[in-house]
Amino acid sequence: MKDSNFLKENNARFMWHPMTSPQDSKDNPPKIITGSSGVRITDIDGHSVVDAVGGLWNVNLGYSCQPVKDAITAQLETLPYYSTFRGASNDAAIELSYELGQFFAPDGLSRAFFTSGGSDSVETALRLARQFHKLRGEAGRVKFLSLKKGYHGTHIGGASVNGNANFRTAYEPLLPGCYHIPAPYTYRNLFNETDPERLAQLCAAALEDEIAFQGANTIAAMIMEPILGAGGVIPPHKSFAPMVREICDRHGILLITDEVITAYGRTGAWSGARLWGIQPDMMCTAKAITNGFFPFGAVMLGEKMVAAFEDNPSAKIGHGYTYSGHPVGAAAALACLEEMQRLNVVENAAVRGTQLFEGCLALKERYDVIGDVRGGHGLMTAIELVGDRATKAPIDAVSAGKVQEVAYQSGAMVRVSGANLILSPPLVLTEEDATTILSALDAGLAAL
């Protein structure tokens, strides 16, 4: 490995970073992370902080999860790779498919299609949704519905159902036939409705209206996050998801839950669908499935999908990835499933999530720059910063960046997304770790 001077000199010179501009990376050199332990990361200068981002929502078990590392090492010694395309499989993928079927049985999901990550999982679900309707003789069902503010990855299909212009405009025209309905975002919504339950009803009515306008027989699926993550941690009222499920059932529309973030315990339940008491037709998962230690994902499939594909001998799936069912990823996922359940991380996510959420609410009482605090469902919390509480004018990017930088120097890596400070730490966070995050946020906010 090159020395620190070399790394600093070449930081952002030859690598383009996701979700920013090359110029911004040069003007504001990224933190060079060189080490990690537990829930902490260490940069090239030896500065250690609590990782309140959890890698990128995915390091649920922390960085020192030895069982997962051991599983990866053992698999590399026996079978480091083989394809799962027609005619071949591997032992780890077979075992994982069985274990995932058991794990997601309460969600009504029993089959797995393996991918390389979250964007792949979304793309897979959209493709299979269209094929499902063709197999059933409804080839005209090709459109997709989703929520504004929702995030569904970066592939052409995922970008098309994304509800944020930041991930769309530069790449348009995108996939035709994708339409968006208002999100149940209590702090900002076109209805000026502050009651979460009433807002959920209005958004559900907007869904009904869009279906009527488009024609139900033209719509393949509705895709949504149970709690909107990258859009700013926007949890709906508990009535919203069941209403969406009922509307989709009534109109013959598949429901896809994008749980790349929310599956495997993040919400304080093992899945976002389970949190709201619904069963989707497909569920997109990735991220925590391997704790971030290996690129891997899985689309879980319900009984409608099983019947349409398995009862039709001509239902060939003309889709897949070189690394679908990668044996090393499957081994890592098996170890993660076992360790997540052994540690019962959902319980800790609920307790520590409440601590962080209540701590952020307390910060809101002290700092007028905080317009809204959202969370209360596991370790998913966002602070929305404003320049003026009365008008809800978003804070400028420089000020948001200052909060982030001072918080980092004070002991915690937090994520800035627009005007939002997003907290998604590992699910093995301790009370002391959560206190450190809150103290660092306090310092960052005080700096304004």
XYZ file of C-alpha atoms in Angstrom:
448
model
C 0.000 0.000 0.000
C 1.256 3.482 -0.886
C 2.122 5.890 1.934
C -0.253 8.549 3.247
C 1.337 11.382 1.281
C 0.759 9.518 -1.988
C -2.865 8.778 -1.069
C -3.606 12.365 -0.099
C -1.942 13.736 -3.219
C -3.998 11.465 -5.492
C -7.271 11.654 -3.575
C -10.117 12.312 -6.087
C -7.667 12.829 -8.948
C -8.195 9.551 -10.799
C -11.447 8.276 -9.282
C -14.906 9.770 -9.786
C -17.052 9.474 -6.659
C -20.766 8.600 -6.661
C -23.406 11.221 -5.902
C -21.192 14.293 -6.289
C -19.332 16.183 -8.969
C -15.666 15.532 -9.801
C -14.953 19.194 -9.132
C -16.578 19.074 -5.695
C -14.420 16.075 -4.787
C -11.325 18.059 -5.759
C -12.444 21.185 -3.903
C -13.490 19.205 -0.830
C -11.294 16.089 -0.731
C -13.180 13.053 0.612
C -12.264 11.582 3.968
C -9.785 8.752 3.399
C -10.969 5.891 5.618
C -8.227 3.384 6.298
C -9.428 1.344 9.256
C -12.452 0.208 11.222
C -13.390 -1.653 14.376
C -16.761 -2.302 15.948
C -18.936 0.674 15.021
C -15.990 3.032 14.550
C -14.005 4.060 11.481
C -10.522 5.606 11.375
C -9.191 7.992 8.749
C -5.728 8.317 7.266
C -4.710 10.791 10.003
C -5.692 8.382 12.772
C -8.914 10.215 13.690
C -11.483 7.676 14.960
C -15.236 8.344 14.970
C -18.504 6.487 15.454
C -19.914 5.673 12.021
C -23.450 7.049 12.258
C -23.939 6.261 8.563
C -23.375 2.532 8.988
C -21.234 2.411 5.836
C -24.234 3.252 3.663
C -27.152 1.827 5.653
C -25.560 -1.623 5.321
C -22.999 -2.415 8.046
C -25.674 -3.526 10.511
C -23.366 -5.858 12.440
C -20.452 -3.455 12.650
C -17.001 -3.809 11.148
C -15.655 -6.534 13.436
C -18.172 -9.279 12.698
C -15.782 -12.226 12.649
C -18.312 -14.955 11.723
C -18.993 -13.228 8.404
C -15.290 -12.734 7.702
C -14.648 -16.387 8.532
C -17.453 -17.521 6.217
C -16.017 -15.480 3.348
C -12.516 -16.862 3.939
C -13.742 -20.459 4.104
C -15.774 -20.106 0.913
C -12.834 -18.579 -0.950
C -10.823 -21.695 -0.078
C -13.413 -24.116 -1.509
C -15.305 -22.374 -4.332
C -14.461 -18.697 -4.928
C -16.851 -18.409 -7.878
C -19.150 -20.244 -10.243
C -22.097 -19.100 -12.324
C -25.695 -20.005 -11.437
C -26.936 -19.588 -15.010
C -28.868 -22.500 -16.510
C -27.324 -25.850 -15.712
C -25.223 -24.925 -12.684
C -25.622 -23.981 -9.019
C -23.589 -24.021 -5.815
C -24.122 -25.302 -2.321
C -24.020 -21.916 -0.580
C -26.664 -20.382 -2.859
C -28.964 -23.376 -2.423
C -28.690 -23.223 1.363
C -29.203 -19.450 1.381
C -32.333 -19.689 -0.757
C -33.807 -22.109 1.788
C -32.850 -19.965 4.797
C -34.227 -16.792 3.227
C -37.492 -18.602 2.526
C -37.720 -19.421 6.236
C -36.689 -15.926 7.304
C -39.238 -14.162 5.087
C -42.080 -16.665 5.527
C -44.013 -14.181 7.746
C -43.898 -11.771 4.787
C -45.439 -14.391 2.495
C -42.217 -14.731 0.470
C -40.715 -18.114 -0.348
C -38.432 -17.841 -3.408
C -35.230 -15.883 -4.041
C -33.641 -14.431 -7.165
C -30.072 -13.405 -6.398
C -28.476 -10.157 -7.567
C -25.320 -8.111 -7.042
C -26.907 -5.317 -4.981
C -29.847 -3.011 -4.417
C -30.109 -1.375 -7.840
C -29.908 -4.840 -9.411
C -32.692 -6.053 -7.135
C -34.977 -3.193 -8.147
C -34.268 -3.762 -11.838
C -35.022 -7.456 -11.394
C -38.340 -6.794 -9.659
C -39.481 -4.365 -12.356
C -38.622 -6.833 -15.115
C -40.299 -9.765 -13.400
C -43.410 -7.653 -12.775
C -43.843 -7.034 -16.494
C -43.177 -10.684 -17.306
C -45.687 -11.796 -14.661
C -48.520 -9.990 -16.414
C -47.467 -11.255 -19.845
C -47.547 -14.813 -18.518
C -51.097 -14.176 -17.321
C -52.251 -12.807 -20.647
C -52.222 -9.107 -19.681
C -49.347 -7.842 -21.812
C -50.677 -4.279 -21.629
C -49.707 -3.976 -17.951
C -46.324 -2.283 -18.359
C -46.503 0.917 -16.278
C -45.088 1.511 -12.811
C -46.248 3.701 -9.927
C -44.049 4.961 -7.099
C -43.795 7.701 -4.482
C -42.309 11.136 -4.897
C -39.217 11.424 -2.667
C -38.678 7.670 -3.017
C -35.280 6.256 -3.974
C -34.856 3.046 -5.945
C -31.279 2.942 -7.130
C -29.392 4.021 -10.210
C -30.204 1.620 -13.056
C -32.425 2.931 -15.837
C -35.534 1.325 -14.336
C -34.712 2.356 -10.780
C -33.917 5.916 -11.861
C -37.236 6.033 -13.703
C -39.273 5.132 -10.628
C -37.134 7.362 -8.383
C -39.106 10.259 -6.997
C -36.252 12.742 -6.732
C -35.177 14.895 -9.675
C -31.555 14.844 -8.494
C -31.285 11.243 -9.668
C -33.297 11.690 -12.856
C -32.814 14.955 -14.723
C -29.263 14.429 -15.985
C -30.179 11.041 -17.451
C -33.536 11.721 -19.075
C -35.336 10.557 -21.094
C -35.818 7.565 -18.829
C -38.100 4.541 -18.970
C -41.561 5.582 -20.221
C -44.654 4.680 -18.263
C -43.465 5.610 -14.760
C -45.721 7.837 -12.650
C -45.384 9.248 -9.149
C -47.867 10.000 -6.404
C -47.412 12.300 -3.391
C -45.437 10.841 -0.513
C -46.898 10.881 3.022
C -44.353 13.530 4.021
C -45.989 15.390 6.886
C -43.471 18.253 7.072
C -43.811 19.184 3.391
C -46.756 18.159 1.202
C -48.962 19.731 -1.446
C -52.061 19.245 0.723
C -50.624 21.372 3.578
C -51.792 18.553 5.823
C -50.011 18.079 9.152
C -52.058 15.173 10.487
C -50.207 11.958 9.481
C -53.316 9.782 9.336
C -55.259 12.259 7.221
C -52.245 12.737 4.951
C -52.005 8.970 4.452
C -55.632 8.959 3.320
C -55.010 11.809 0.880
C -51.988 10.076 -0.622
C -53.922 6.834 -0.954
C -56.683 8.763 -2.708
C -54.075 10.217 -5.065
C -52.963 6.667 -5.843
C -56.546 5.692 -6.649
C -56.882 8.750 -8.854
C -53.682 7.981 -10.801
C -54.774 4.383 -11.329
C -58.130 5.582 -12.671
C -56.405 8.075 -14.970
C -53.840 5.612 -16.334
C -56.201 2.653 -16.424
C -55.612 -0.209 -14.024
C -55.150 -2.646 -16.898
C -52.023 -0.728 -18.012
C -50.202 -0.843 -14.642
C -47.791 -3.622 -13.744
C -46.722 -2.685 -10.220
C -46.461 -0.158 -7.438
C -42.990 0.046 -5.872
C -42.348 1.838 -2.580
C -40.045 1.917 0.415
C -41.862 1.068 3.672
C -39.991 4.045 5.151
C -38.447 6.420 2.626
C -34.733 6.380 3.348
C -32.525 8.488 1.084
C -35.439 10.901 0.587
C -35.009 11.975 4.202
C -36.298 9.169 6.485
C -40.006 9.697 5.878
C -42.134 7.196 7.814
C -45.794 7.048 6.768
C -48.706 6.666 9.142
C -49.244 3.011 10.019
C -52.432 2.973 7.937
C -50.718 3.892 4.668
C -49.074 0.632 3.609
C -52.212 -1.456 4.311
C -54.243 0.988 2.209
C -51.764 0.698 -0.657
C -51.837 -3.104 -0.396
C -55.649 -3.141 -0.595
C -55.740 -0.734 -3.552
C -53.181 -2.788 -5.483
C -55.079 -6.023 -4.797
C -58.360 -4.510 -5.938
C -56.861 -3.377 -9.241
C -54.685 -6.422 -9.976
C -51.450 -4.455 -9.486
C -48.367 -6.071 -7.967
C -46.890 -4.462 -4.858
C -43.089 -4.335 -4.609
C -41.532 -3.207 -1.349
C -38.059 -1.792 -1.840
C -36.353 -2.963 1.342
C -32.753 -2.551 0.306
C -32.495 -0.388 3.435
C -35.308 -1.633 5.675
C -34.910 -5.420 5.503
C -32.930 -7.352 8.124
C -33.807 -5.312 11.216
C -33.162 -1.650 10.414
C -36.709 -0.533 11.394
C -36.863 -2.457 14.656
C -38.747 -5.198 12.773
C -37.193 -7.832 10.543
C -38.709 -6.142 7.493
C -40.554 -2.947 6.709
C -43.468 -4.997 5.392
C -43.703 -6.781 8.737
C -43.510 -3.430 10.532
C -46.695 -2.297 8.761
C -48.409 -5.693 8.707
C -48.527 -6.271 4.952
C -47.292 -8.958 2.561
C -45.772 -7.699 -0.709
C -45.645 -9.653 -3.950
C -41.928 -8.959 -4.249
C -39.346 -7.541 -1.874
C -36.030 -6.022 -2.980
C -33.202 -6.628 -0.501
C -29.420 -6.074 -0.435
C -27.109 -3.960 1.781
C -27.257 -5.643 5.225
C -27.696 -9.096 3.685
C -23.875 -9.390 3.740
C -23.165 -6.550 6.203
C -21.480 -4.658 3.378
C -18.666 -7.223 3.248
C -19.598 -8.494 -0.229
C -21.777 -7.058 -3.048
C -24.946 -9.163 -2.957
C -28.718 -8.868 -3.080
C -31.894 -10.918 -3.273
C -35.376 -10.334 -4.627
C -37.854 -12.308 -2.560
C -40.960 -13.558 -4.357
C -44.481 -14.254 -3.070
C -47.098 -16.800 -4.008
C -48.551 -14.864 -6.972
C -45.125 -14.829 -8.597
C -44.478 -18.472 -7.729
C -47.756 -19.598 -9.295
C -47.279 -17.567 -12.476
C -43.734 -18.768 -13.144
C -43.577 -22.259 -11.691
C -46.911 -23.419 -13.117
C -45.902 -22.323 -16.625
C -43.209 -24.437 -18.321
C -42.581 -21.670 -20.870
C -41.831 -19.034 -18.200
C -38.165 -18.611 -19.011
C -36.455 -15.849 -17.013
C -34.315 -14.049 -19.566
C -32.549 -12.015 -16.933
C -29.645 -12.439 -14.542
C -26.216 -11.236 -13.496
C -22.743 -12.746 -13.749
C -22.597 -12.678 -9.959
C -26.157 -13.879 -9.228
C -25.875 -16.370 -6.387
C -22.123 -15.794 -6.025
C -20.957 -18.496 -3.591
C -18.836 -16.096 -1.510
C -21.728 -13.633 -1.216
C -24.116 -16.447 -0.348
C -21.780 -17.710 2.364
C -21.500 -14.206 3.789
C -25.285 -13.826 3.752
C -25.777 -17.137 5.557
C -23.407 -16.024 8.295
C -25.147 -12.646 8.527
C -28.594 -14.211 8.872
C -27.369 -16.406 11.691
C -25.547 -13.610 13.497
C -28.385 -11.064 13.140
C -30.821 -13.506 14.697
C -28.396 -14.663 17.377
C -27.837 -11.071 18.482
C -31.522 -10.173 17.978
C -30.453 -6.871 16.435
C -34.075 -5.757 15.913
C -34.479 -5.312 19.657
C -31.360 -3.192 19.961
C -32.314 -1.205 16.854
C -35.621 -0.305 18.488
C -34.072 0.731 21.816
C -31.124 2.672 20.420
C -33.324 4.139 17.694
C -35.604 5.583 20.345
C -32.576 7.049 22.138
C -31.325 8.759 18.979
C -34.765 9.986 17.952
C -35.562 11.459 21.371
C -32.071 12.976 21.552
C -32.593 14.689 18.199
C -35.991 15.994 19.341
C -34.211 17.508 22.342
C -31.727 19.176 19.987
C -34.648 20.647 18.062
C -35.758 22.410 21.219
C -32.361 24.105 21.413
C -31.618 24.939 17.784
C -33.942 26.921 15.524
C -32.018 25.641 12.516
C -33.778 22.279 12.975
C -37.089 22.348 11.163
C -38.101 18.724 11.577
C -36.920 15.481 13.171
C -38.125 12.188 11.702
C -37.647 8.657 12.924
C -39.041 6.594 15.751
C -38.830 3.288 13.866
C -35.515 1.633 14.627
C -32.181 3.136 13.684
C -33.440 5.480 10.973
C -33.428 9.152 11.947
C -33.202 12.412 9.999
C -32.795 16.026 11.035
C -34.069 18.479 8.424
C -32.233 21.798 8.608
C -33.906 25.072 7.653
C -32.803 28.643 7.246
C -36.155 29.842 8.605
C -38.615 27.765 10.611
C -41.566 29.941 9.669
C -41.095 29.539 5.923
C -39.367 26.125 6.089
C -36.753 27.447 3.667
C -34.037 24.773 3.369
C -30.631 25.556 4.763
C -27.822 26.251 2.288
C -25.399 23.480 1.366
C -22.383 25.207 2.908
C -24.053 25.397 6.330
C -25.194 21.773 6.176
C -21.665 20.776 5.255
C -20.306 22.724 8.215
C -22.530 20.808 10.618
C -21.288 17.557 9.094
C -17.615 18.552 9.307
C -17.766 19.780 12.908
C -19.709 16.662 13.907
C -16.978 14.555 12.309
C -14.246 16.374 14.176
C -16.333 15.928 17.340
C -16.639 12.177 17.043
C -19.252 11.025 14.525
C -19.573 10.545 10.773
C -23.051 11.717 9.726
C -24.485 11.943 6.232
C -25.761 15.093 4.542
C -28.434 14.636 1.869
C -29.745 17.981 0.701
C -30.935 19.740 3.840
C -31.110 16.489 5.810
C -28.675 15.026 8.313
C -29.307 11.293 8.108
C -28.406 8.808 10.841
C -28.280 5.088 10.027
C -25.673 3.570 12.354
C -24.967 -0.155 12.820
C -27.658 -2.081 14.667
C -25.108 -3.159 17.289
C -24.784 0.449 18.485
C -24.394 0.862 22.258
C -25.934 3.509 24.492
C -22.517 5.165 24.769
C -22.127 5.193 20.982
C -25.519 6.853 20.561
C -24.576 9.472 23.156
C -21.380 10.183 21.207
C -23.408 10.740 18.014
C -25.774 13.136 19.755
C -22.894 15.035 21.351
C -21.173 15.385 17.956
C -24.409 16.637 16.374
C -24.754 19.136 19.214
C -21.287 20.482 18.460
C -22.019 20.688 14.748
C -25.271 22.547 15.250
C -23.680 24.900 17.784
C -21.081 25.798 15.157
C -23.806 27.498 13.113
